[in-house]
Amino acid sequence: MTDENLHHFRRWVKKPSDCVINALELLGVLQATPADLMRIAVGDSGLSAPKIEETFAYVYPTIRWRFFRYTDIHTLENFCIQGLQPSHVIFCGYNKQGFRHVFLIGKTNTGKVVLIDPQANLFCDLENSDCFENIQDAEEYYILQGTMTTQQQQQLEKIQKQLQNQKQTQTQTHTQQKQMQL
C-alpha cells in the first residue's frame, strides 16, 4: 500500500458492505472506477471469505491465500506488532455477533501500528484505546495469509540465484572493462 493510495482514496459509491472493495482499492488492486462498479454489483451483500481468497488468488496467482481464524485479539495484536514490516498492511477481519467486517492494519515507517477502515472512516493509532475499541470484543478474528508451495519457493529461490549470478557477471564484466581502459 502506498501513501498515494491513501491520499487519493474516495468512495463515490457507498454501500454498507463494501469493506472488502475498500481494502482492495487501498491496496492498489482496484482502481476507483472498477471499485465503484464492484460496489454497485455487490450491493448490500458483501463478499464471502472464499470469494475474497479467490480474488487474491487471481491477483497473486503464485501464492495460496487463506483466512486463518483466531479467537483471541492478542494473537492478531502480536502478529501485527511482531510480524508486520514498516509500510506494509495486513488484511484482517472480525465476526461480531454475526456481523463480518474486514479492515487493514498497517505499520507506518515510524513503527506506529494503525487501523485503516474507510467504511468506518477510521485511520487511527491502535495504541490509542479509542481506536483499539473499534476492533475489540469480537468472537473471531481473521488474518488473510499467503503461502507458497515448496515447489514455488524453490522456483523463487532459483530465480533469485539466477538474478544474483547475472548481477555478479555484469559486475565482473564492468570491472574487467574498467581495468582494460586503464
JSON list of C-alpha atoms in Angstrom, two decimals:
[
{"chain": "A", "resi": 1, "resn": "MET", "atom": "CA", "xyz": [0.00, 0.00, 0.00]},
{"chain": "A", "resi": 2, "resn": "THR", "atom": "CA", "xyz": [1.28, 3.45, -0.82]},
{"chain": "A", "resi": 3, "resn": "ASP", "atom": "CA", "xyz": [0.75, 6.90, 0.64]},
{"chain": "A", "resi": 4, "resn": "GLU", "atom": "CA", "xyz": [-0.67, 7.85, -2.75]},
{"chain": "A", "resi": 5, "resn": "ASN", "atom": "CA", "xyz": [-3.38, 5.16, -2.44]},
{"chain": "A", "resi": 6, "resn": "LEU", "atom": "CA", "xyz": [-4.32, 6.53, 0.98]},
{"chain": "A", "resi": 7, "resn": "HIS", "atom": "CA", "xyz": [-4.30, 10.13, -0.17]},
{"chain": "A", "resi": 8, "resn": "HIS", "atom": "CA", "xyz": [-6.39, 9.58, -3.32]},
{"chain": "A", "resi": 9, "resn": "PHE", "atom": "CA", "xyz": [-8.93, 7.15, -1.86]},
{"chain": "A", "resi": 10, "resn": "ARG", "atom": "CA", "xyz": [-12.54, 8.29, -2.38]},
{"chain": "A", "resi": 11, "resn": "ARG", "atom": "CA", "xyz": [-15.72, 6.26, -2.08]},
{"chain": "A", "resi": 12, "resn": "TRP", "atom": "CA", "xyz": [-18.08, 7.84, -4.58]},
{"chain": "A", "resi": 13, "resn": "VAL", "atom": "CA", "xyz": [-20.49, 4.91, -4.37]},
{"chain": "A", "resi": 14, "resn": "LYS", "atom": "CA", "xyz": [-21.09, 3.97, -0.74]},
{"chain": "A", "resi": 15, "resn": "LYS", "atom": "CA", "xyz": [-22.53, 0.60, 0.18]},
{"chain": "A", "resi": 16, "resn": "PRO", "atom": "CA", "xyz": [-22.99, -0.89, 3.64]},
{"chain": "A", "resi": 17, "resn": "SER", "atom": "CA", "xyz": [-20.94, -3.99, 2.80]},
{"chain": "A", "resi": 18, "resn": "ASP", "atom": "CA", "xyz": [-18.13, -2.57, 0.68]},
{"chain": "A", "resi": 19, "resn": "CYS", "atom": "CA", "xyz": [-15.31, -3.08, 3.19]},
{"chain": "A", "resi": 20, "resn": "VAL", "atom": "CA", "xyz": [-13.51, -5.69, 1.03]},
{"chain": "A", "resi": 21, "resn": "ILE", "atom": "CA", "xyz": [-13.67, -3.45, -2.02]},
{"chain": "A", "resi": 22, "resn": "ASN", "atom": "CA", "xyz": [-12.36, -0.51, 0.03]},
{"chain": "A", "resi": 23, "resn": "ALA", "atom": "CA", "xyz": [-9.40, -2.59, 1.21]},
{"chain": "A", "resi": 24, "resn": "LEU", "atom": "CA", "xyz": [-8.66, -3.82, -2.33]},
{"chain": "A", "resi": 25, "resn": "GLU", "atom": "CA", "xyz": [-8.73, -0.25, -3.61]},
{"chain": "A", "resi": 26, "resn": "LEU", "atom": "CA", "xyz": [-6.41, 0.95, -0.85]},
{"chain": "A", "resi": 27, "resn": "LEU", "atom": "CA", "xyz": [-4.01, -1.90, -1.64]},
{"chain": "A", "resi": 28, "resn": "GLY", "atom": "CA", "xyz": [-3.92, -0.77, -5.27]},
{"chain": "A", "resi": 29, "resn": "VAL", "atom": "CA", "xyz": [-5.57, -3.94, -6.57]},
{"chain": "A", "resi": 30, "resn": "LEU", "atom": "CA", "xyz": [-8.56, -1.95, -7.85]},
{"chain": "A", "resi": 31, "resn": "GLN", "atom": "CA", "xyz": [-8.72, 1.50, -9.39]},
{"chain": "A", "resi": 32, "resn": "ALA", "atom": "CA", "xyz": [-11.52, 3.91, -8.42]},
{"chain": "A", "resi": 33, "resn": "THR", "atom": "CA", "xyz": [-13.96, 3.28, -11.29]},
{"chain": "A", "resi": 34, "resn": "PRO", "atom": "CA", "xyz": [-13.82, -0.55, -11.22]},
{"chain": "A", "resi": 35, "resn": "ALA", "atom": "CA", "xyz": [-14.08, -0.38, -7.42]},
{"chain": "A", "resi": 36, "resn": "ASP", "atom": "CA", "xyz": [-17.25, 1.70, -7.65]},
{"chain": "A", "resi": 37, "resn": "LEU", "atom": "CA", "xyz": [-18.67, -0.70, -10.24]},
{"chain": "A", "resi": 38, "resn": "MET", "atom": "CA", "xyz": [-17.95, -3.58, -7.87]},
{"chain": "A", "resi": 39, "resn": "ARG", "atom": "CA", "xyz": [-19.69, -1.70, -5.04]},
{"chain": "A", "resi": 40, "resn": "ILE", "atom": "CA", "xyz": [-22.77, -1.39, -7.23]},
{"chain": "A", "resi": 41, "resn": "ALA", "atom": "CA", "xyz": [-22.62, -5.07, -8.24]},
{"chain": "A", "resi": 42, "resn": "VAL", "atom": "CA", "xyz": [-22.02, -6.38, -4.72]},
{"chain": "A", "resi": 43, "resn": "GLY", "atom": "CA", "xyz": [-24.73, -4.16, -3.29]},
{"chain": "A", "resi": 44, "resn": "ASP", "atom": "CA", "xyz": [-25.59, -4.78, 0.32]},
{"chain": "A", "resi": 45, "resn": "SER", "atom": "CA", "xyz": [-24.46, -8.42, 0.47]},
{"chain": "A", "resi": 46, "resn": "GLY", "atom": "CA", "xyz": [-20.66, -8.03, 0.62]},
{"chain": "A", "resi": 47, "resn": "LEU", "atom": "CA", "xyz": [-18.17, -10.75, -0.30]},
{"chain": "A", "resi": 48, "resn": "SER", "atom": "CA", "xyz": [-17.70, -14.10, 1.44]},
{"chain": "A", "resi": 49, "resn": "ALA", "atom": "CA", "xyz": [-14.33, -15.34, 2.72]},
{"chain": "A", "resi": 50, "resn": "PRO", "atom": "CA", "xyz": [-13.99, -17.86, -0.16]},
{"chain": "A", "resi": 51, "resn": "LYS", "atom": "CA", "xyz": [-14.64, -15.06, -2.70]},
{"chain": "A", "resi": 52, "resn": "ILE", "atom": "CA", "xyz": [-12.00, -12.88, -1.05]},
{"chain": "A", "resi": 53, "resn": "GLU", "atom": "CA", "xyz": [-9.48, -15.74, -1.14]},
{"chain": "A", "resi": 54, "resn": "GLU", "atom": "CA", "xyz": [-10.37, -16.35, -4.79]},
{"chain": "A", "resi": 55, "resn": "THR", "atom": "CA", "xyz": [-9.87, -12.65, -5.58]},
{"chain": "A", "resi": 56, "resn": "PHE", "atom": "CA", "xyz": [-6.40, -12.61, -4.04]},
{"chain": "A", "resi": 57, "resn": "ALA", "atom": "CA", "xyz": [-5.53, -15.87, -5.82]},
{"chain": "A", "resi": 58, "resn": "TYR", "atom": "CA", "xyz": [-6.45, -14.23, -9.12]},
{"chain": "A", "resi": 59, "resn": "VAL", "atom": "CA", "xyz": [-4.39, -11.11, -8.44]},
{"chain": "A", "resi": 60, "resn": "TYR", "atom": "CA", "xyz": [-1.42, -13.01, -6.91]},
{"chain": "A", "resi": 61, "resn": "PRO", "atom": "CA", "xyz": [-1.60, -16.46, -8.55]},
{"chain": "A", "resi": 62, "resn": "THR", "atom": "CA", "xyz": [1.72, -17.81, -7.22]},
{"chain": "A", "resi": 63, "resn": "ILE", "atom": "CA", "xyz": [0.52, -17.59, -3.64]},
{"chain": "A", "resi": 64, "resn": "ARG", "atom": "CA", "xyz": [-2.09, -19.67, -1.82]},
{"chain": "A", "resi": 65, "resn": "TRP", "atom": "CA", "xyz": [-4.41, -17.38, 0.10]},
{"chain": "A", "resi": 66, "resn": "ARG", "atom": "CA", "xyz": [-6.36, -18.47, 3.14]},
{"chain": "A", "resi": 67, "resn": "PHE", "atom": "CA", "xyz": [-8.08, -16.81, 6.07]},
{"chain": "A", "resi": 68, "resn": "PHE", "atom": "CA", "xyz": [-6.83, -18.05, 9.42]},
{"chain": "A", "resi": 69, "resn": "ARG", "atom": "CA", "xyz": [-9.25, -17.75, 12.31]},
{"chain": "A", "resi": 70, "resn": "TYR", "atom": "CA", "xyz": [-8.26, -16.63, 15.80]},
{"chain": "A", "resi": 71, "resn": "THR", "atom": "CA", "xyz": [-10.47, -16.19, 18.85]},
{"chain": "A", "resi": 72, "resn": "ASP", "atom": "CA", "xyz": [-8.06, -14.04, 20.82]},
{"chain": "A", "resi": 73, "resn": "ILE", "atom": "CA", "xyz": [-7.39, -10.46, 19.78]},
{"chain": "A", "resi": 74, "resn": "HIS", "atom": "CA", "xyz": [-3.91, -10.72, 21.30]},
{"chain": "A", "resi": 75, "resn": "THR", "atom": "CA", "xyz": [-2.95, -13.16, 18.54]},
{"chain": "A", "resi": 76, "resn": "LEU", "atom": "CA", "xyz": [-3.89, -10.51, 16.00]},
{"chain": "A", "resi": 77, "resn": "GLU", "atom": "CA", "xyz": [-2.12, -7.87, 18.05]},
{"chain": "A", "resi": 78, "resn": "ASN", "atom": "CA", "xyz": [1.12, -9.88, 18.33]},
{"chain": "A", "resi": 79, "resn": "PHE", "atom": "CA", "xyz": [1.01, -10.77, 14.63]},
{"chain": "A", "resi": 80, "resn": "CYS", "atom": "CA", "xyz": [0.80, -7.08, 13.77]},
{"chain": "A", "resi": 81, "resn": "ILE", "atom": "CA", "xyz": [3.40, -5.84, 16.20]},
{"chain": "A", "resi": 82, "resn": "GLN", "atom": "CA", "xyz": [5.99, -8.56, 15.63]},
{"chain": "A", "resi": 83, "resn": "GLY", "atom": "CA", "xyz": [5.44, -9.75, 12.07]},
{"chain": "A", "resi": 84, "resn": "LEU", "atom": "CA", "xyz": [4.41, -6.61, 10.26]},
{"chain": "A", "resi": 85, "resn": "GLN", "atom": "CA", "xyz": [7.12, -4.70, 8.42]},
{"chain": "A", "resi": 86, "resn": "PRO", "atom": "CA", "xyz": [7.01, -0.89, 8.09]},
{"chain": "A", "resi": 87, "resn": "SER", "atom": "CA", "xyz": [4.97, 0.33, 5.09]},
{"chain": "A", "resi": 88, "resn": "HIS", "atom": "CA", "xyz": [3.05, -2.95, 4.93]},
{"chain": "A", "resi": 89, "resn": "VAL", "atom": "CA", "xyz": [-0.51, -3.87, 5.84]},
{"chain": "A", "resi": 90, "resn": "ILE", "atom": "CA", "xyz": [-2.37, -6.98, 6.92]},
{"chain": "A", "resi": 91, "resn": "PHE", "atom": "CA", "xyz": [-5.81, -7.79, 5.51]},
{"chain": "A", "resi": 92, "resn": "CYS", "atom": "CA", "xyz": [-7.86, -8.60, 8.63]},
{"chain": "A", "resi": 93, "resn": "GLY", "atom": "CA", "xyz": [-11.42, -9.16, 9.64]},
{"chain": "A", "resi": 94, "resn": "TYR", "atom": "CA", "xyz": [-13.69, -9.97, 12.52]},
{"chain": "A", "resi": 95, "resn": "ASN", "atom": "CA", "xyz": [-17.02, -11.53, 13.32]},
{"chain": "A", "resi": 96, "resn": "LYS", "atom": "CA", "xyz": [-19.02, -9.66, 15.97]},
{"chain": "A", "resi": 97, "resn": "GLN", "atom": "CA", "xyz": [-22.35, -11.29, 16.70]},
{"chain": "A", "resi": 98, "resn": "GLY", "atom": "CA", "xyz": [-22.71, -12.45, 13.10]},
{"chain": "A", "resi": 99, "resn": "PHE", "atom": "CA", "xyz": [-21.56, -9.15, 11.57]},
{"chain": "A", "resi": 100, "resn": "ARG", "atom": "CA", "xyz": [-18.45, -9.78, 9.48]},
{"chain": "A", "resi": 101, "resn": "HIS", "atom": "CA", "xyz": [-16.18, -6.93, 8.55]},
{"chain": "A", "resi": 102, "resn": "VAL", "atom": "CA", "xyz": [-12.71, -6.52, 7.05]},
{"chain": "A", "resi": 103, "resn": "PHE", "atom": "CA", "xyz": [-10.17, -3.78, 7.58]},
{"chain": "A", "resi": 104, "resn": "LEU", "atom": "CA", "xyz": [-6.45, -3.20, 7.20]},
{"chain": "A", "resi": 105, "resn": "ILE", "atom": "CA", "xyz": [-3.84, -2.93, 9.91]},
{"chain": "A", "resi": 106, "resn": "GLY", "atom": "CA", "xyz": [-0.64, -1.26, 8.80]},
{"chain": "A", "resi": 107, "resn": "LYS", "atom": "CA", "xyz": [2.68, -0.23, 10.20]},
{"chain": "A", "resi": 108, "resn": "THR", "atom": "CA", "xyz": [3.99, 3.22, 9.35]},
{"chain": "A", "resi": 109, "resn": "ASN", "atom": "CA", "xyz": [7.64, 3.96, 8.56]},
{"chain": "A", "resi": 110, "resn": "THR", "atom": "CA", "xyz": [7.97, 5.19, 12.14]},
{"chain": "A", "resi": 111, "resn": "GLY", "atom": "CA", "xyz": [6.70, 1.88, 13.53]},
{"chain": "A", "resi": 112, "resn": "LYS", "atom": "CA", "xyz": [3.24, 3.06, 14.54]},
{"chain": "A", "resi": 113, "resn": "VAL", "atom": "CA", "xyz": [0.54, 0.36, 14.11]},
{"chain": "A", "resi": 114, "resn": "VAL", "atom": "CA", "xyz": [-2.60, 1.86, 12.58]},
{"chain": "A", "resi": 115, "resn": "LEU", "atom": "CA", "xyz": [-6.15, 0.75, 11.85]},
{"chain": "A", "resi": 116, "resn": "ILE", "atom": "CA", "xyz": [-7.31, 1.64, 8.34]},
{"chain": "A", "resi": 117, "resn": "ASP", "atom": "CA", "xyz": [-11.05, 1.25, 7.85]},
{"chain": "A", "resi": 118, "resn": "PRO", "atom": "CA", "xyz": [-12.53, 3.57, 5.20]},
{"chain": "A", "resi": 119, "resn": "GLN", "atom": "CA", "xyz": [-16.03, 2.20, 5.66]},
{"chain": "A", "resi": 120, "resn": "ALA", "atom": "CA", "xyz": [-15.99, 3.40, 9.27]},
{"chain": "A", "resi": 121, "resn": "ASN", "atom": "CA", "xyz": [-13.92, 6.46, 8.28]},
{"chain": "A", "resi": 122, "resn": "LEU", "atom": "CA", "xyz": [-11.06, 5.38, 10.54]},
{"chain": "A", "resi": 123, "resn": "PHE", "atom": "CA", "xyz": [-7.34, 5.89, 10.25]},
{"chain": "A", "resi": 124, "resn": "CYS", "atom": "CA", "xyz": [-6.06, 5.75, 13.79]},
{"chain": "A", "resi": 125, "resn": "ASP", "atom": "CA", "xyz": [-3.24, 4.58, 16.05]},
{"chain": "A", "resi": 126, "resn": "LEU", "atom": "CA", "xyz": [-4.13, 1.18, 17.56]},
{"chain": "A", "resi": 127, "resn": "GLU", "atom": "CA", "xyz": [-2.17, 2.02, 20.70]},
{"chain": "A", "resi": 128, "resn": "ASN", "atom": "CA", "xyz": [-4.91, 4.56, 21.41]},
{"chain": "A", "resi": 129, "resn": "SER", "atom": "CA", "xyz": [-7.73, 2.86, 23.35]},
{"chain": "A", "resi": 130, "resn": "ASP", "atom": "CA", "xyz": [-10.41, 4.79, 21.42]},
{"chain": "A", "resi": 131, "resn": "CYS", "atom": "CA", "xyz": [-9.05, 3.30, 18.22]},
{"chain": "A", "resi": 132, "resn": "PHE", "atom": "CA", "xyz": [-8.50, -0.20, 19.63]},
{"chain": "A", "resi": 133, "resn": "GLU", "atom": "CA", "xyz": [-12.08, -0.48, 20.85]},
{"chain": "A", "resi": 134, "resn": "ASN", "atom": "CA", "xyz": [-13.25, -0.44, 17.21]},
{"chain": "A", "resi": 135, "resn": "ILE", "atom": "CA", "xyz": [-11.93, -3.97, 16.72]},
{"chain": "A", "resi": 136, "resn": "GLN", "atom": "CA", "xyz": [-12.03, -5.48, 20.21]},
{"chain": "A", "resi": 137, "resn": "ASP", "atom": "CA", "xyz": [-14.71, -7.77, 21.67]},
{"chain": "A", "resi": 138, "resn": "ALA", "atom": "CA", "xyz": [-15.27, -9.83, 18.53]},
{"chain": "A", "resi": 139, "resn": "GLU", "atom": "CA", "xyz": [-15.89, -13.56, 18.79]},
{"chain": "A", "resi": 140, "resn": "GLU", "atom": "CA", "xyz": [-13.48, -14.28, 15.94]},
{"chain": "A", "resi": 141, "resn": "TYR", "atom": "CA", "xyz": [-10.65, -12.53, 14.15]},
{"chain": "A", "resi": 142, "resn": "TYR", "atom": "CA", "xyz": [-9.28, -13.38, 10.71]},
{"chain": "A", "resi": 143, "resn": "ILE", "atom": "CA", "xyz": [-5.99, -12.72, 9.00]},
{"chain": "A", "resi": 144, "resn": "LEU", "atom": "CA", "xyz": [-5.60, -13.36, 5.29]},
{"chain": "A", "resi": 145, "resn": "GLN", "atom": "CA", "xyz": [-2.28, -15.10, 4.85]},
{"chain": "A", "resi": 146, "resn": "GLY", "atom": "CA", "xyz": [-0.48, -16.21, 1.75]},
{"chain": "A", "resi": 147, "resn": "THR", "atom": "CA", "xyz": [1.80, -19.20, 1.48]},
{"chain": "A", "resi": 148, "resn": "MET", "atom": "CA", "xyz": [3.86, -20.62, -1.33]},
{"chain": "A", "resi": 149, "resn": "THR", "atom": "CA", "xyz": [4.15, -24.30, -2.09]},
{"chain": "A", "resi": 150, "resn": "THR", "atom": "CA", "xyz": [7.58, -25.87, -1.65]},
{"chain": "A", "resi": 151, "resn": "GLN", "atom": "CA", "xyz": [7.90, -26.06, -5.43]},
{"chain": "A", "resi": 152, "resn": "GLN", "atom": "CA", "xyz": [7.04, -22.36, -5.79]},
{"chain": "A", "resi": 153, "resn": "GLN", "atom": "CA", "xyz": [9.52, -21.44, -3.05]},
{"chain": "A", "resi": 154, "resn": "GLN", "atom": "CA", "xyz": [12.24, -23.46, -4.81]},
{"chain": "A", "resi": 155, "resn": "GLN", "atom": "CA", "xyz": [11.42, -21.77, -8.13]},
{"chain": "A", "resi": 156, "resn": "LEU", "atom": "CA", "xyz": [11.61, -18.35, -6.49]},
{"chain": "A", "resi": 157, "resn": "GLU", "atom": "CA", "xyz": [14.97, -19.20, -4.90]},
{"chain": "A", "resi": 158, "resn": "LYS", "atom": "CA", "xyz": [16.25, -20.46, -8.27]},
{"chain": "A", "resi": 159, "resn": "ILE", "atom": "CA", "xyz": [15.19, -17.23, -9.99]},
{"chain": "A", "resi": 160, "resn": "GLN", "atom": "CA", "xyz": [16.76, -15.13, -7.23]},
{"chain": "A", "resi": 161, "resn": "LYS", "atom": "CA", "xyz": [20.02, -17.10, -7.57]},
{"chain": "A", "resi": 162, "resn": "GLN", "atom": "CA", "xyz": [19.99, -16.63, -11.36]},
{"chain": "A", "resi": 163, "resn": "LEU", "atom": "CA", "xyz": [19.48, -12.89, -10.94]},
{"chain": "A", "resi": 164, "resn": "GLN", "atom": "CA", "xyz": [22.28, -12.75, -8.39]},
{"chain": "A", "resi": 165, "resn": "ASN", "atom": "CA", "xyz": [24.61, -14.64, -10.77]},
{"chain": "A", "resi": 166, "resn": "GLN", "atom": "CA", "xyz": [23.69, -12.27, -13.62]},
{"chain": "A", "resi": 167, "resn": "LYS", "atom": "CA", "xyz": [24.45, -9.30, -11.42]},
{"chain": "A", "resi": 168, "resn": "GLN", "atom": "CA", "xyz": [27.82, -10.77, -10.41]},
{"chain": "A", "resi": 169, "resn": "THR", "atom": "CA", "xyz": [28.67, -11.45, -14.07]},
{"chain": "A", "resi": 170, "resn": "GLN", "atom": "CA", "xyz": [27.74, -7.89, -15.03]},
{"chain": "A", "resi": 171, "resn": "THR", "atom": "CA", "xyz": [29.85, -6.52, -12.18]},
{"chain": "A", "resi": 172, "resn": "GLN", "atom": "CA", "xyz": [32.83, -8.67, -13.21]},
{"chain": "A", "resi": 173, "resn": "THR", "atom": "CA", "xyz": [32.46, -7.61, -16.86]},
{"chain": "A", "resi": 174, "resn": "HIS", "atom": "CA", "xyz": [32.25, -3.97, -15.84]},
{"chain": "A", "resi": 175, "resn": "THR", "atom": "CA", "xyz": [35.36, -4.33, -13.64]},
{"chain": "A", "resi": 176, "resn": "GLN", "atom": "CA", "xyz": [37.29, -6.02, -16.46]},
{"chain": "A", "resi": 177, "resn": "GLN", "atom": "CA", "xyz": [36.31, -3.26, -18.88]},
{"chain": "A", "resi": 178, "resn": "LYS", "atom": "CA", "xyz": [37.48, -0.61, -16.41]},
{"chain": "A", "resi": 179, "resn": "GLN", "atom": "CA", "xyz": [40.81, -2.40, -15.98]},
{"chain": "A", "resi": 180, "resn": "MET", "atom": "CA", "xyz": [41.27, -2.60, -19.75]},
{"chain": "A", "resi": 181, "resn": "GLN", "atom": "CA", "xyz": [40.69, 1.14, -20.04]},
{"chain": "A", "resi": 182, "resn": "LEU", "atom": "CA", "xyz": [43.45, 1.84, -17.56]}
]
